């Protein structure tokens, strides 16, 4: 890849003058875009720039207000996903479109046979699925229930869905946002094979390194318009970041601090799962005031359980969780909040905001029982609104109105809201679980800046992230989880690098543990 | 033990299947709707409309088979209404359903009174007769049809592309749309088919179990079916089991009343099927089977 | 043709849409009225007369709305927290049973100032207690509450029948399955002489206002809403989901129980098996029509009751079969649903 | 109230009658009132309007609406709203009320009736007692209310008179309107050996017919539909009651009275249906006995016991 595709290559997809309005908002504004055969176009843009909207129009989920789409020289009927599929357009959606309770094969075969056929040719389907999976290195069991799969495996199923239908054009909307570095790497390898087979790809991502690695050409959207277009060969990170945001994005820097006393201590924390399995196995960890500890690990190795313990959702079956000198193992969510723990949940949509509540309502969810938000059980909405106004301005939450429903915020702005909720109380301990997942570079930089500021204000911070660059950049110390156990990467053994972390995440250094 | 003897008599089980038949139709119909993600509280009214229209057609001279078709068509029409209200319009499935029940019931009664302004007793038809077969098989054709439909529904749901699409649209409509299938049409279609089966359940009462249409004759059977669907964890086979079990409780209490009648208030017997259903639910239900997208409207192009 | 959310709802539309719904519904039902040979416009004039054309008509409408407000609030409060209480009918009856047990002479010599609150509290407790079963089953064992509450309705009605033929049977009732009348001190006073409208209506509206306050302004109301909208996020934020559910269920069952007290002590005077023509189920409709807003419940209950009372009177005046009343209620309901949708969305293309 | 009448006065021209039924007019009991009023309408004596399926919650309002409209006579059934109905009558002194009721007349204008047809029920019991070969008779009822119990008890007494060995099965189905369920209850009784069924509800006769058993009708005569099944029926006739009331309304002499007697055999308010298709199939000896009892009842020499207690199975 990264070979510029000659202008002579066939144009497989031609978008002209695509305009889409949602009420007063113009999400796409007269966008033109071409895709050539065998080309990888990387589509970049801030959160809310209109990337997903454009792709949804192309695929027929949305109907454009103006503009046309041509695939392989023929106009594509608007608002008809079936037509797009029939033309060989496959789409991997930003949010998975899979049914958890059904099998992989079910999800893949859906819609590939006539609905009026009297039987489903499942064995042929399974054979085809296995062949594709083998050919493109997308190993996944056809009979597995999708709900039991890891995020990476689901991503593979999404791609297999498209390949199963002989897609010639593949659209991937932030396919790597939730993947581990290893999974991302294997996905990139797969895409390479696909391009070699002659597929054309539109690839959306906020991870600029990735874009630079696999894209041939970068198209940048800003506020619904095409802000620029460059061949990858001529692009670099700062340049792309600047094109997206419209100004230079500065990476916040970690200053050297001398850490204070131990603020958070875990001793032998153990959580048992079904059948006595140890989901957390005697985890020890100290975090000092003014220190960021980064925690890496392949998802499913216990980071989420640890995060739930620290957030007060789970009471450990053994060991101690201490804040300063107090054992808070049984304090519960409310007790922890009261003792100055700020928590940023892993899944901001599911456990963070209450989507159908307004911004002020969502913001007081943790302490609506206390002053100033309520007295004698009566809520003071003015205090809540004032608080919300402060958070919105302090944390740069971009919203049309301060009383918008939280659901309508973009992911980045939702994240800023939750960051504000967690940090406004000047917590002693900040638990930040995947705080920049899916965020654009600008928003991610902002989150980093706020976390570093909290550190400088003396908070102890645990940063759980699958983005190893982020972990290395922000953390004073780094630990890795593997099969429920936690090990620190000892700096005495040499510099902590992505490679070293990768090996630890695969289990190196955990062998002789108890 | 006299009551044990009773359980092994053929006539008891004949009665069980007879009592269970309308429940099988209704439960199967509701199951299909819910599998597609649409709760259909219109069932009680749709059963009334099916009972009335099927019977009226036969009363006006149509053959019994045509009565069945008329009932199914009326059920499908009401299903279409429910479908339009709840699928593309995305209205509350609770209210739309209760509204349909009220509408279908009152319209049936209104039509009945307009067609028969002066009758003083319910007009009768010649209903389906039980087949002259030995043992359990002395049932009317509609009971056989019910069993056939259970097998058919199970086959379609689990073995055909259409069934896969229906199950999927109840789990995640976005996934269905992403695979190029029209969510709206699929859901409306499922609701129509399900509703026509419910109407069959009603028609069984007027064309097979009895020979006249009577106000209030559905008498809560539709609501029972809703409960049976949950009991069945949304599976056709278990739905059959649930309907038969409930019918067995009912047949059993009717006989138990004869056996130990005097000592115990009759209400205790009538309660038995409901109490036992709750107990059965406690024993066997976890919410595992519930279609994820049940009661969640899906509007294309909205998030 | 697609639906698109409106950014803002013009006030003219929020008035015009409900009116339009009623007009469309009446136009549709006009065919049925004409089929019965009645002059359609005159019939509808009579319908209005019958719903609100006189003090009598108006008080009747309000009296019929009263139990719907109670059960509507019961459903609204539960549904807000995503607790599907379909059992208001049974809770209503059990509330009435409690009022009957307490209010037919077991306790004597109390002034109405004590007796009426006593009956109310008793009825509310009974309703709440009945809902405890399904609530605990749901919270402890994950048993679906739709089914348990629904089936309990049937059981409760049979149980009431058993009581009415046994311990609660009125010895003066000549063998009929009915209870003794509520003592005079326990009766809810009538609001106008000679009319059936009673104190229960005032209490119902008062409770709607209180619940509205609770919902909008109190920490409990906030927690209940949060649990209903996103239980996972509520739990993460430290709201005890089970505790909230439990209290919501208590209130919901209590409100439905109050409906029974109100009917028995306010309207009917004694408990019979036909105390409620499905008020528990209509309450669900009322609640959803009100979009679960406590004050909206009052409006929706008045709407449903007004249409029914008016159409029922019209059927007599115009000589149309009685069943027309329910037809008009049902079609108005469905039209109203669509109209309310069109205030939030616009149709495009 | 605009149309309301101030006091009971003689009526010129047609009497305006309104009826309020809590069930549809097909229900056996109500159908007899409806039939009698329709007959009066066909004779040109009355203008007749009615509301059916009125819930007891709405009953009082409907009474008031009809009274306000100036109807001369309001007929109905107030078993669930006894007190409220009497109050309405008090508020409309010029309107005559004739209501099915368990209680006595009230005020100046509130008269009552009830279906006192235990007499023919007793006679049908006598026939049933001889027609059963298994000596087991099944009875299926809706609810054990006095109106039902009374007839069942009389029927049982009659059966015991001709057949001391007879045993009874009793079921209540908890609904007035569920023929399929009534049918199932009857099937269950047939399974237990019943060969004669007392058909208090619709549906019972159908079970008997399907199984080749016999049935005894109640209130209405359905032998035409079930020629080989319905042996005998105890019939109720509302015409004497209605006609007596209409006459008094007409000449302005209507007062609060108990019209119960008009439902007795003596006043032709009740009768034993002709044997019809079972003529000759019922033993002549028993026909004679029944005829004799009937005459005694008409002459007041034999009084059928009125027992409102819930009948219990005896098998
Ligand atoms: N269904 C919708 N209804 C209303 N507005 C929408 C809808 N979908 C998208 N939008 C609007 O379109 C704009 C672009 O959204 P889109 O999802 O395309 O952004 P994006 O570029 O994909 O962002 P991200 O990088 O975060 O995925 C948003 O600002 C939003 O206001
Ligand atoms: N239903 C909606 N109506 C109006 N605007 C919406 C709606 N849904 C989303 N938006 C807008 O869409 C924009 C982007 O939303 P989107 O969900 O794509 O954010 P995101 O950053 O991509 O989320 P994530 O990072 O989790 O992928 C936001 O500006 C938001 O205001
Ligand atoms: Mg996007
Ligand atoms: Mg995004």
PDB file of C-alpha atoms in Angstrom, chain C residues 50 54 56 60-61 64 158 165 169-170 172-178 181-182 187 190 194 196 263 267-270 272-277 279 308-309 312-317 321-323, chain D residues 23-26 49-62 64-66 68-69 79-84 87 91 102-104 114 143-147 149-150 174 176 308 310:
ATOM      1  CA  UNK C  50     -73.499  14.254  27.351  1.00  0.00           C
ATOM      2  CA  UNK C  54     -74.559  20.270  32.077  1.00  0.00           C
ATOM      3  CA  UNK C  56     -74.592  16.597  35.770  1.00  0.00           C
ATOM      4  CA  UNK C  60     -70.214  12.351  35.683  1.00  0.00           C
ATOM      5  CA  UNK C  61     -67.198  12.797  33.443  1.00  0.00           C
ATOM      6  CA  UNK C  64     -65.517   8.457  35.789  1.00  0.00           C
ATOM      7  CA  UNK C 158     -61.348 -14.850  42.253  1.00  0.00           C
ATOM      8  CA  UNK C 165     -69.279 -15.333  49.233  1.00  0.00           C
ATOM      9  CA  UNK C 169     -70.631 -11.329  52.493  1.00  0.00           C
ATOM     10  CA  UNK C 170     -73.275  -8.831  53.467  1.00  0.00           C
ATOM     11  CA  UNK C 172     -78.387  -8.247  54.514  1.00  0.00           C
ATOM     12  CA  UNK C 173     -77.483  -8.832  50.879  1.00  0.00           C
ATOM     13  CA  UNK C 174     -79.981 -11.650  50.321  1.00  0.00           C
ATOM     14  CA  UNK C 175     -77.231 -14.010  49.296  1.00  0.00           C
ATOM     15  CA  UNK C 176     -75.635 -11.829  46.668  1.00  0.00           C
ATOM     16  CA  UNK C 177     -71.869 -11.829  46.538  1.00  0.00           C
ATOM     17  CA  UNK C 178     -71.446  -8.312  47.827  1.00  0.00           C
ATOM     18  CA  UNK C 181     -71.755  -0.869  52.720  1.00  0.00           C
ATOM     19  CA  UNK C 182     -68.998   1.403  53.978  1.00  0.00           C
ATOM     20  CA  UNK C 187     -67.831   7.601  52.788  1.00  0.00           C
ATOM     21  CA  UNK C 190     -69.957  14.259  47.466  1.00  0.00           C
ATOM     22  CA  UNK C 194     -77.254  15.016  44.113  1.00  0.00           C
ATOM     23  CA  UNK C 196     -71.925  11.372  42.145  1.00  0.00           C
ATOM     24  CA  UNK C 263     -64.571   3.638  44.020  1.00  0.00           C
ATOM     25  CA  UNK C 267     -68.926   5.948  44.204  1.00  0.00           C
ATOM     26  CA  UNK C 268     -70.396   2.524  44.771  1.00  0.00           C
ATOM     27  CA  UNK C 269     -70.708   2.369  48.542  1.00  0.00           C
ATOM     28  CA  UNK C 270     -69.935  -1.312  48.783  1.00  0.00           C
ATOM     29  CA  UNK C 272     -68.981  -6.021  44.474  1.00  0.00           C
ATOM     30  CA  UNK C 273     -67.301  -8.199  41.889  1.00  0.00           C
ATOM     31  CA  UNK C 274     -67.940  -5.649  39.179  1.00  0.00           C
ATOM     32  CA  UNK C 275     -66.418  -2.717  41.024  1.00  0.00           C
ATOM     33  CA  UNK C 276     -64.102  -1.957  38.139  1.00  0.00           C
ATOM     34  CA  UNK C 277     -64.900  -2.222  34.432  1.00  0.00           C
ATOM     35  CA  UNK C 279     -59.936   0.663  35.265  1.00  0.00           C
ATOM     36  CA  UNK C 308     -66.713   7.617  26.948  1.00  0.00           C
ATOM     37  CA  UNK C 309     -69.398   9.398  28.946  1.00  0.00           C
ATOM     38  CA  UNK C 312     -72.367   6.653  25.801  1.00  0.00           C
ATOM     39  CA  UNK C 313     -74.989   9.352  26.266  1.00  0.00           C
ATOM     40  CA  UNK C 314     -75.027   9.933  22.529  1.00  0.00           C
ATOM     41  CA  UNK C 315     -75.743   6.272  21.855  1.00  0.00           C
ATOM     42  CA  UNK C 316     -78.945   6.626  23.860  1.00  0.00           C
ATOM     43  CA  UNK C 317     -79.987   9.963  22.424  1.00  0.00           C
ATOM     44  CA  UNK C 321     -76.040   0.562  19.635  1.00  0.00           C
ATOM     45  CA  UNK C 322     -74.376   1.102  23.001  1.00  0.00           C
ATOM     46  CA  UNK C 323     -71.080  -0.312  21.782  1.00  0.00           C
TER      47      UNK C 323
ATOM     48  CA  UNK D  23     -75.435  -7.674  29.837  1.00  0.00           C
ATOM     49  CA  UNK D  24     -76.156  -8.006  26.118  1.00  0.00           C
ATOM     50  CA  UNK D  25     -79.782  -8.708  25.268  1.00  0.00           C
ATOM     51  CA  UNK D  26     -78.896 -12.236  24.170  1.00  0.00           C
ATOM     52  CA  UNK D  49     -85.375   2.163  23.859  1.00  0.00           C
ATOM     53  CA  UNK D  50     -82.648   0.298  25.674  1.00  0.00           C
ATOM     54  CA  UNK D  51     -78.979   0.306  26.628  1.00  0.00           C
ATOM     55  CA  UNK D  52     -77.214  -3.001  26.958  1.00  0.00           C
ATOM     56  CA  UNK D  53     -73.915  -4.077  28.471  1.00  0.00           C
ATOM     57  CA  UNK D  54     -74.007  -1.124  30.880  1.00  0.00           C
ATOM     58  CA  UNK D  55     -71.490  -1.592  33.661  1.00  0.00           C
ATOM     59  CA  UNK D  56     -72.671  -1.104  37.198  1.00  0.00           C
ATOM     60  CA  UNK D  57     -70.279   1.815  37.459  1.00  0.00           C
ATOM     61  CA  UNK D  58     -72.294   3.576  34.778  1.00  0.00           C
ATOM     62  CA  UNK D  59     -75.699   2.255  35.751  1.00  0.00           C
ATOM     63  CA  UNK D  60     -76.770   5.193  37.886  1.00  0.00           C
ATOM     64  CA  UNK D  61     -75.855   7.724  35.234  1.00  0.00           C
ATOM     65  CA  UNK D  62     -77.807   5.858  32.590  1.00  0.00           C
ATOM     66  CA  UNK D  64     -80.686   9.438  35.396  1.00  0.00           C
ATOM     67  CA  UNK D  65     -80.244  10.152  31.716  1.00  0.00           C
ATOM     68  CA  UNK D  66     -83.270   8.093  30.802  1.00  0.00           C
ATOM     69  CA  UNK D  68     -84.337  13.135  32.535  1.00  0.00           C
ATOM     70  CA  UNK D  69     -85.380  12.370  28.988  1.00  0.00           C
ATOM     71  CA  UNK D  79     -78.695  -6.331  41.650  1.00  0.00           C
ATOM     72  CA  UNK D  80     -75.345  -4.561  41.803  1.00  0.00           C
ATOM     73  CA  UNK D  81     -76.597  -1.052  42.496  1.00  0.00           C
ATOM     74  CA  UNK D  82     -79.580  -1.499  44.783  1.00  0.00           C
ATOM     75  CA  UNK D  83     -79.101   1.575  46.934  1.00  0.00           C
ATOM     76  CA  UNK D  84     -78.093   3.973  44.183  1.00  0.00           C
ATOM     77  CA  UNK D  87     -81.934   7.043  45.293  1.00  0.00           C
ATOM     78  CA  UNK D  91     -84.994  11.984  42.664  1.00  0.00           C
ATOM     79  CA  UNK D 102     -83.312  -8.904  45.471  1.00  0.00           C
ATOM     80  CA  UNK D 103     -84.858  -6.391  47.799  1.00  0.00           C
ATOM     81  CA  UNK D 104     -88.288  -4.964  48.242  1.00  0.00           C
ATOM     82  CA  UNK D 114     -87.281 -11.286  40.090  1.00  0.00           C
ATOM     83  CA  UNK D 143     -71.804 -17.855  39.771  1.00  0.00           C
ATOM     84  CA  UNK D 144     -73.689 -19.167  42.822  1.00  0.00           C
ATOM     85  CA  UNK D 145     -75.938 -16.134  43.207  1.00  0.00           C
ATOM     86  CA  UNK D 146     -79.410 -16.457  44.771  1.00  0.00           C
ATOM     87  CA  UNK D 147     -81.151 -16.221  41.386  1.00  0.00           C
ATOM     88  CA  UNK D 149     -79.079 -21.205  43.544  1.00  0.00           C
ATOM     89  CA  UNK D 150     -82.812 -20.998  44.048  1.00  0.00           C
ATOM     90  CA  UNK D 174     -66.806 -18.013  37.244  1.00  0.00           C
ATOM     91  CA  UNK D 176     -71.584 -15.515  32.673  1.00  0.00           C
ATOM     92  CA  UNK D 308     -80.963 -19.555  48.108  1.00  0.00           C
ATOM     93  CA  UNK D 310     -75.225 -22.505  47.126  1.00  0.00           C
TER      94      UNK D 310
END
